[in-house]
Short mmCIF file of C-alpha atoms and ligand atoms in Angstrom, two decimals:
data_model
loop_
_atom_site.label_atom_id
_atom_site.label_comp_id
_atom_site.label_asym_id
_atom_site.label_seq_id
_atom_site.Cartn_x
_atom_site.Cartn_y
_atom_site.Cartn_z
CA UNK A 1103 -0.76 25.03 -11.32
CA UNK A 1104 -2.57 23.18 -8.52
CA UNK A 1105 -5.33 20.57 -8.75
CA UNK A 1106 -8.27 20.39 -6.36
CA UNK A 1107 -8.57 17.22 -4.30
CA UNK A 1108 -12.07 16.82 -2.94
CA UNK A 1109 -12.22 13.42 -1.32
CA UNK A 1110 -13.81 11.76 1.69
CA UNK A 1111 -13.87 8.22 3.07
CA UNK A 1112 -11.44 5.64 1.79
CA UNK A 1113 -10.30 7.84 -1.12
CA UNK A 1114 -9.18 10.53 1.32
CA UNK A 1115 -6.78 8.10 2.99
CA UNK A 1116 -4.41 8.31 0.02
CA UNK A 1117 -3.89 12.02 0.72
CA UNK A 1118 -2.67 11.17 4.23
CA UNK A 1119 -0.22 8.57 2.98
CA UNK A 1120 1.06 10.88 0.24
CA UNK A 1121 1.46 13.76 2.65
CA UNK A 1122 3.31 11.65 5.22
CA UNK A 1123 5.69 10.24 2.59
CA UNK A 1124 6.37 13.76 1.35
CA UNK A 1125 7.02 14.95 4.92
CA UNK A 1126 9.32 12.02 5.68
CA UNK A 1127 11.20 12.47 2.44
CA UNK A 1128 12.11 16.07 3.22
CA UNK A 1129 14.29 14.97 6.15
CA UNK A 1130 18.00 14.54 5.43
CA UNK A 1131 17.92 11.06 7.01
CA UNK A 1132 14.86 10.02 5.02
CA UNK A 1133 14.07 6.30 4.99
CA UNK A 1134 12.23 6.40 1.66
CA UNK A 1135 13.47 9.48 -0.22
CA UNK A 1136 10.18 9.82 -2.06
CA UNK A 1137 10.98 13.21 -3.56
CA UNK A 1138 8.26 12.85 -6.16
CA UNK A 1139 5.68 12.77 -3.32
CA UNK A 1140 7.01 16.09 -2.06
CA UNK A 1141 6.63 17.64 -5.54
CA UNK A 1142 3.13 16.22 -6.02
CA UNK A 1143 1.89 17.54 -2.66
CA UNK A 1144 2.87 21.03 -3.79
CA UNK A 1145 0.58 20.66 -6.82
CA UNK A 1146 -2.50 19.70 -4.83
CA UNK A 1147 -4.96 22.31 -3.63
CA UNK A 1148 -5.92 20.77 -0.30
CA UNK A 1149 -5.66 21.72 3.35
CA UNK A 1150 -3.40 18.84 4.42
CA UNK A 1151 -3.31 20.15 8.01
CA UNK A 1152 -6.90 18.94 8.51
CA UNK A 1153 -5.83 15.34 7.89
CA UNK A 1154 -3.43 15.29 10.78
CA UNK A 1155 -4.75 13.09 13.53
CA UNK A 1156 -2.87 12.41 16.72
CA UNK A 1157 0.17 10.27 15.95
CA UNK A 1158 0.68 11.89 12.54
CA UNK A 1159 4.34 12.65 13.21
CA UNK A 1160 5.21 9.06 14.12
CA UNK A 1161 3.07 7.65 11.31
CA UNK A 1162 5.40 9.19 8.74
CA UNK A 1163 7.97 6.54 9.75
CA UNK A 1164 5.39 3.76 9.57
CA UNK A 1165 4.49 4.83 6.03
CA UNK A 1166 8.11 5.15 4.94
CA UNK A 1167 9.10 1.77 6.41
CA UNK A 1168 6.23 -0.10 4.80
CA UNK A 1169 6.75 1.59 1.41
CA UNK A 1170 10.48 0.85 1.47
CA UNK A 1171 9.96 -2.81 2.32
CA UNK A 1172 7.43 -3.19 -0.51
CA UNK A 1173 9.75 -1.25 -2.86
CA UNK A 1174 12.58 -3.68 -2.04
CA UNK A 1175 10.42 -6.73 -2.74
CA UNK A 1176 9.09 -5.14 -5.94
CA UNK A 1177 12.62 -4.27 -7.12
CA UNK A 1178 13.71 -7.84 -6.41
CA UNK A 1179 10.80 -9.21 -8.47
CA UNK A 1180 11.59 -6.85 -11.36
CA UNK A 1181 15.26 -7.90 -11.29
CA UNK A 1182 14.24 -11.55 -11.60
CA UNK A 1183 11.44 -10.84 -14.13
CA UNK A 1184 12.33 -7.84 -16.32
CA UNK A 1185 9.28 -8.67 -18.51
CA UNK A 1186 6.91 -8.48 -15.51
CA UNK A 1187 3.43 -7.05 -15.44
CA UNK A 1188 2.94 -5.04 -12.24
CA UNK A 1189 -0.55 -4.45 -10.85
CA UNK A 1190 -0.35 -1.70 -8.26
CA UNK A 1191 -3.76 -1.82 -6.58
CA UNK A 1192 -5.16 1.09 -4.57
CA UNK A 1193 -2.20 3.12 -5.85
CA UNK A 1194 -3.65 6.46 -4.70
CA UNK A 1195 -1.10 9.14 -5.60
CA UNK A 1196 1.87 6.95 -4.78
CA UNK A 1197 4.94 7.51 -6.97
CA UNK A 1198 6.18 3.90 -6.77
CA UNK A 1199 6.17 3.42 -10.57
CA UNK A 1200 8.53 6.41 -10.80
CA UNK A 1201 10.59 5.62 -7.65
CA UNK A 1202 11.65 2.20 -8.90
CA UNK A 1203 13.85 1.51 -11.89
CA UNK A 1204 11.48 -0.17 -14.30
CA UNK A 1205 13.12 -2.51 -16.80
CA UNK A 1206 12.30 -1.54 -20.39
CA UNK A 1207 10.28 -4.76 -20.87
CA UNK A 1208 8.08 -4.33 -17.79
CA UNK A 1209 4.52 -3.03 -17.87
CA UNK A 1210 3.01 -1.18 -14.93
CA UNK A 1211 -0.69 -0.67 -14.18
CA UNK A 1212 -1.72 1.77 -11.44
CA UNK A 1213 -5.28 0.93 -10.35
CA UNK A 1214 -7.59 2.92 -8.07
CA UNK A 1215 -11.15 4.22 -7.90
CA UNK A 1216 -12.14 6.41 -10.89
CA UNK A 1217 -12.04 9.80 -9.05
CA UNK A 1218 -8.57 9.08 -7.70
CA UNK A 1219 -7.30 8.06 -11.13
CA UNK A 1220 -8.82 11.24 -12.66
CA UNK A 1221 -6.71 13.32 -10.27
CA UNK A 1222 -3.67 11.12 -10.74
CA UNK A 1223 -3.79 11.61 -14.52
CA UNK A 1224 -3.56 15.38 -14.01
CA UNK A 1225 -0.49 15.07 -11.79
CA UNK A 1226 1.63 12.30 -13.30
CA UNK A 1227 2.85 11.58 -16.82
CA UNK A 1228 1.86 8.29 -18.51
CA UNK A 1229 5.08 7.14 -20.16
CA UNK A 1230 5.45 4.09 -22.41
CA UNK A 1231 4.83 0.89 -20.44
CA UNK A 1232 2.81 2.69 -17.78
CA UNK A 1233 -0.99 2.84 -17.61
CA UNK A 1234 -3.68 3.82 -15.13
CA UNK A 1235 -7.00 2.05 -14.66
CA UNK A 1236 -9.88 3.82 -12.91
CA UNK A 1237 -11.97 1.05 -11.41
CA UNK A 1238 -12.76 -0.59 -8.12
CA UNK A 1239 -10.64 -3.71 -7.78
CA UNK A 1240 -13.84 -5.49 -6.76
CA UNK A 1241 -15.17 -5.03 -10.33
CA UNK A 1242 -13.84 -8.06 -12.20
CA UNK A 1243 -13.76 -6.40 -15.66
CA UNK A 1244 -10.62 -4.27 -15.17
CA UNK A 1245 -8.52 -7.42 -15.26
CA UNK A 1246 -9.59 -8.08 -18.85
CA UNK A 1247 -7.14 -5.36 -19.97
CA UNK A 1248 -4.15 -7.10 -18.40
CA UNK A 1249 -1.91 -9.37 -20.50
CA UNK A 1250 -1.80 -12.87 -19.04
CA UNK A 1251 1.40 -14.31 -20.49
CA UNK A 1252 3.94 -12.55 -18.21
CA UNK A 1253 4.95 -13.06 -14.56
CA UNK A 1254 2.69 -10.80 -12.49
CA UNK A 1255 3.56 -8.78 -9.42
CA UNK A 1256 0.51 -7.62 -7.45
CA UNK A 1257 1.20 -4.82 -4.97
CA UNK A 1258 -1.59 -3.85 -2.56
CA UNK A 1259 -0.35 -1.27 -0.08
CA UNK A 1260 -2.89 0.13 2.37
CA UNK A 1261 -5.77 -1.57 0.56
CA UNK A 1262 -6.76 -5.06 1.64
CA UNK A 1263 -7.77 -3.93 5.16
CA UNK A 1264 -10.48 -1.71 3.61
CA UNK A 1265 -12.04 -4.54 1.60
CA UNK A 1266 -14.23 -7.17 3.22
CA UNK A 1267 -12.79 -10.64 3.63
CA UNK A 1268 -15.11 -11.94 0.88
CA UNK A 1269 -13.97 -9.19 -1.49
CA UNK A 1270 -10.36 -10.06 -0.75
CA UNK A 1271 -10.95 -13.75 -1.38
CA UNK A 1272 -12.73 -13.06 -4.69
CA UNK A 1273 -9.94 -10.72 -5.78
CA UNK A 1274 -7.19 -13.21 -5.00
CA UNK A 1275 -9.04 -16.01 -6.77
CA UNK A 1276 -9.17 -13.87 -9.89
CA UNK A 1277 -5.37 -13.65 -9.89
CA UNK A 1278 -4.81 -17.38 -9.56
CA UNK A 1279 -7.56 -18.12 -12.12
CA UNK A 1280 -6.14 -15.69 -14.67
CA UNK A 1281 -2.35 -15.67 -14.31
CA UNK A 1282 -0.02 -18.65 -14.31
CA UNK A 1283 2.63 -17.25 -11.91
CA UNK A 1284 3.52 -14.26 -9.85
CA UNK A 1285 3.79 -12.74 -6.40
CA UNK A 1286 1.51 -10.75 -4.13
CA UNK A 1287 3.02 -8.25 -1.71
CA UNK A 1288 0.88 -6.31 0.74
CA UNK A 1289 0.52 -5.03 4.30
CA UNK A 1290 -1.89 -6.31 6.92
CA UNK A 1291 -2.93 -5.60 10.50
CA UNK A 1292 -3.41 -8.06 13.34
CA UNK A 1293 -7.04 -8.76 14.38
CA UNK A 1294 -6.79 -6.66 17.56
CA UNK A 1295 -5.88 -3.57 15.50
CA UNK A 1296 -8.92 -4.07 13.26
CA UNK A 1297 -11.16 -4.49 16.33
CA UNK A 1298 -9.70 -1.31 17.82
CA UNK A 1299 -10.46 0.77 14.68
CA UNK A 1300 -13.96 -0.72 14.59
CA UNK A 1301 -14.55 0.38 18.18
CA UNK A 1302 -13.43 3.88 17.10
CA UNK A 1303 -15.54 3.79 13.93
CA UNK A 1304 -17.96 6.58 14.94
CA UNK A 1305 -15.11 8.92 15.85
CA UNK A 1306 -13.29 8.06 12.62
CA UNK A 1307 -16.46 8.56 10.54
CA UNK A 1308 -16.96 12.05 12.03
CA UNK A 1309 -13.52 12.91 10.64
CA UNK A 1310 -14.39 11.32 7.29
CA UNK A 1311 -12.28 8.16 7.71
CA UNK A 1312 -13.41 4.56 7.24
CA UNK A 1313 -12.55 1.86 9.77
CA UNK A 1314 -10.76 -1.31 8.70
CA UNK A 1315 -12.59 -4.53 7.80
CA UNK A 1316 -10.06 -7.29 7.26
CA UNK A 1317 -7.29 -8.58 9.48
CA UNK A 1318 -4.46 -10.89 8.54
CA UNK A 1319 -4.52 -13.38 11.41
CA UNK A 1320 -1.22 -15.09 10.72
CA UNK A 1321 1.24 -15.83 7.94
CA UNK A 1322 -0.91 -18.66 6.55
CA UNK A 1323 -4.10 -16.58 6.21
CA UNK A 1324 -3.77 -16.10 2.45
CA UNK A 1325 -3.14 -19.81 1.86
CA UNK A 1326 -6.34 -20.58 3.78
CA UNK A 1327 -8.26 -18.08 1.63
CA UNK A 1328 -6.77 -19.50 -1.54
CA UNK A 1329 -4.54 -22.61 -1.61
CA UNK A 1330 -3.10 -21.38 -4.95
CA UNK A 1331 -0.88 -19.01 -2.90
CA UNK A 1332 2.24 -20.04 -0.99
CA UNK A 1333 3.82 -18.10 1.82
CA UNK A 1334 7.28 -16.68 1.06
CA UNK A 1335 8.04 -14.12 3.75
CA UNK A 1336 6.71 -11.59 6.20
CA UNK A 1337 8.34 -8.63 7.90
CA UNK A 1338 6.88 -7.08 11.05
CA UNK A 1339 6.99 -3.33 10.61
CA UNK A 1340 8.28 -2.89 14.17
CA UNK A 1341 11.29 -5.11 13.35
CA UNK A 1342 12.56 -2.36 11.02
CA UNK A 1343 13.01 0.07 13.96
CA UNK A 1344 16.76 0.51 13.31
CA UNK A 1345 15.97 2.47 10.12
CA UNK A 1346 14.13 5.22 12.04
CA UNK A 1347 16.42 8.24 12.36
CA UNK A 1348 14.67 9.87 15.36
CA UNK A 1349 15.65 8.25 18.65
CA UNK A 1350 12.30 8.64 20.50
CA UNK A 1351 10.32 6.96 17.70
CA UNK A 1352 13.04 4.35 17.20
CA UNK A 1353 12.74 3.43 20.88
CA UNK A 1354 8.94 3.08 20.67
CA UNK A 1355 9.20 0.77 17.65
CA UNK A 1356 12.07 -1.16 19.28
CA UNK A 1357 9.94 -1.78 22.38
CA UNK A 1358 6.98 -2.81 20.24
CA UNK A 1359 9.28 -5.24 18.46
CA UNK A 1360 10.46 -6.71 21.75
CA UNK A 1361 6.93 -7.40 23.06
CA UNK A 1362 5.34 -10.45 21.40
CA UNK A 1363 1.82 -8.97 21.59
CA UNK A 1364 2.77 -5.85 19.65
CA UNK A 1365 5.59 -7.13 17.41
CA UNK A 1366 3.13 -8.41 14.80
CA UNK A 1367 0.61 -5.57 15.01
CA UNK A 1368 1.41 -4.66 11.42
CA UNK A 1369 3.30 -6.74 8.88
CA UNK A 1370 4.28 -6.75 5.25
CA UNK A 1371 3.68 -10.08 3.50
CA UNK A 1372 5.01 -11.77 0.40
CA UNK A 1373 3.24 -14.70 -1.26
CA UNK A 1374 3.87 -16.56 -4.49
CA UNK A 1375 1.27 -18.09 -6.79
C1 LIG B 376 -4.60 4.14 2.40
S1 LIG B 376 -4.77 4.58 0.72
C2 LIG B 376 -3.27 3.91 0.09
C3 LIG B 376 -2.86 4.56 -1.19
C4 LIG B 376 -1.46 4.13 -1.69
N1 LIG B 376 -1.31 2.72 -1.82
C5 LIG B 376 -0.44 4.67 -0.73
O1 LIG B 376 0.18 3.88 0.01
O2 LIG B 376 -0.27 5.89 -0.72
C6 LIG B 376 -6.01 3.42 0.14
C7 LIG B 376 -6.25 3.52 -1.35
O3 LIG B 376 -7.06 2.43 -1.75
C8 LIG B 376 -8.01 2.89 -2.69
N2 LIG B 376 -9.14 1.99 -2.69
C9 LIG B 376 -9.97 1.70 -1.67
N3 LIG B 376 -10.90 0.81 -2.06
C10 LIG B 376 -10.61 0.52 -3.36
C11 LIG B 376 -11.21 -0.33 -4.32
N4 LIG B 376 -12.28 -1.07 -4.03
N5 LIG B 376 -10.67 -0.38 -5.56
C12 LIG B 376 -9.58 0.37 -5.87
N6 LIG B 376 -8.96 1.19 -5.00
C13 LIG B 376 -9.49 1.28 -3.76
C14 LIG B 376 -8.37 4.28 -2.17
O4 LIG B 376 -9.01 5.08 -3.15
C15 LIG B 376 -7.00 4.80 -1.77
O5 LIG B 376 -6.33 5.41 -2.83
#
């Protein structure tokens, strides 16, 4: 049985990330080994070839590296807080809840726009301790469902760049207002990358893609937006070049890592609150 996926704009971006993780995970030297992604892709009725823009082949490593880094931080949080509540924002069709070993006491919420969650519910099971929420994260009401008495891990992969800076600030304030402690892990682009996608916005729109809105200027950005957060760590994606199994792509990422202007083009961040 296959399910139709009829998306445009920001919702469509989750099909690209799913497809690239599935592609990367089929290689014997896979960085991520997201075999669930490969199975899910086979159940979606969609012409994935039309998503492929130039750079698609190399982007599968970018996606795998960022997902693995966020998986490692998430697994570390769950080890320290087996009773955690995990809010996985802009989850798309990502299999993270099923890739990680969830402690029996943890609760996981996958959150995305209603149409995405409708499709997700047809493709994934909803076991005990796991729940989906179909809502924009900019709507404050979805948070009312979330228990407040546990340590909270917020994961936002491939999301914050699509929200405006004001939406991001409002969202983060809701976490510090509502929960007493937790961590936020996410990915963010340098300002020059955001400006570049904005210059390409017409071309991207013709292909049905949105451009990015929000950059992460430096590792203190989130503390400036909301002093309730404290910086813990950041990892430039390019610094993970040694994990790439294909020499040509490894060399490109290694060079990007060696050049200060490109080293921080894309980073994963970890903040506490
Ligand atoms: C680039 S995809 C990333 C999906 C997933 N995290 C992954 O890595 O495969 C961006 C996701 O953010 C979701 N999204 C965008 N704006 C959103 C919003 N305001 N509220 C909830 N989800 C949103 C999109 O529907 C899409 O699934």
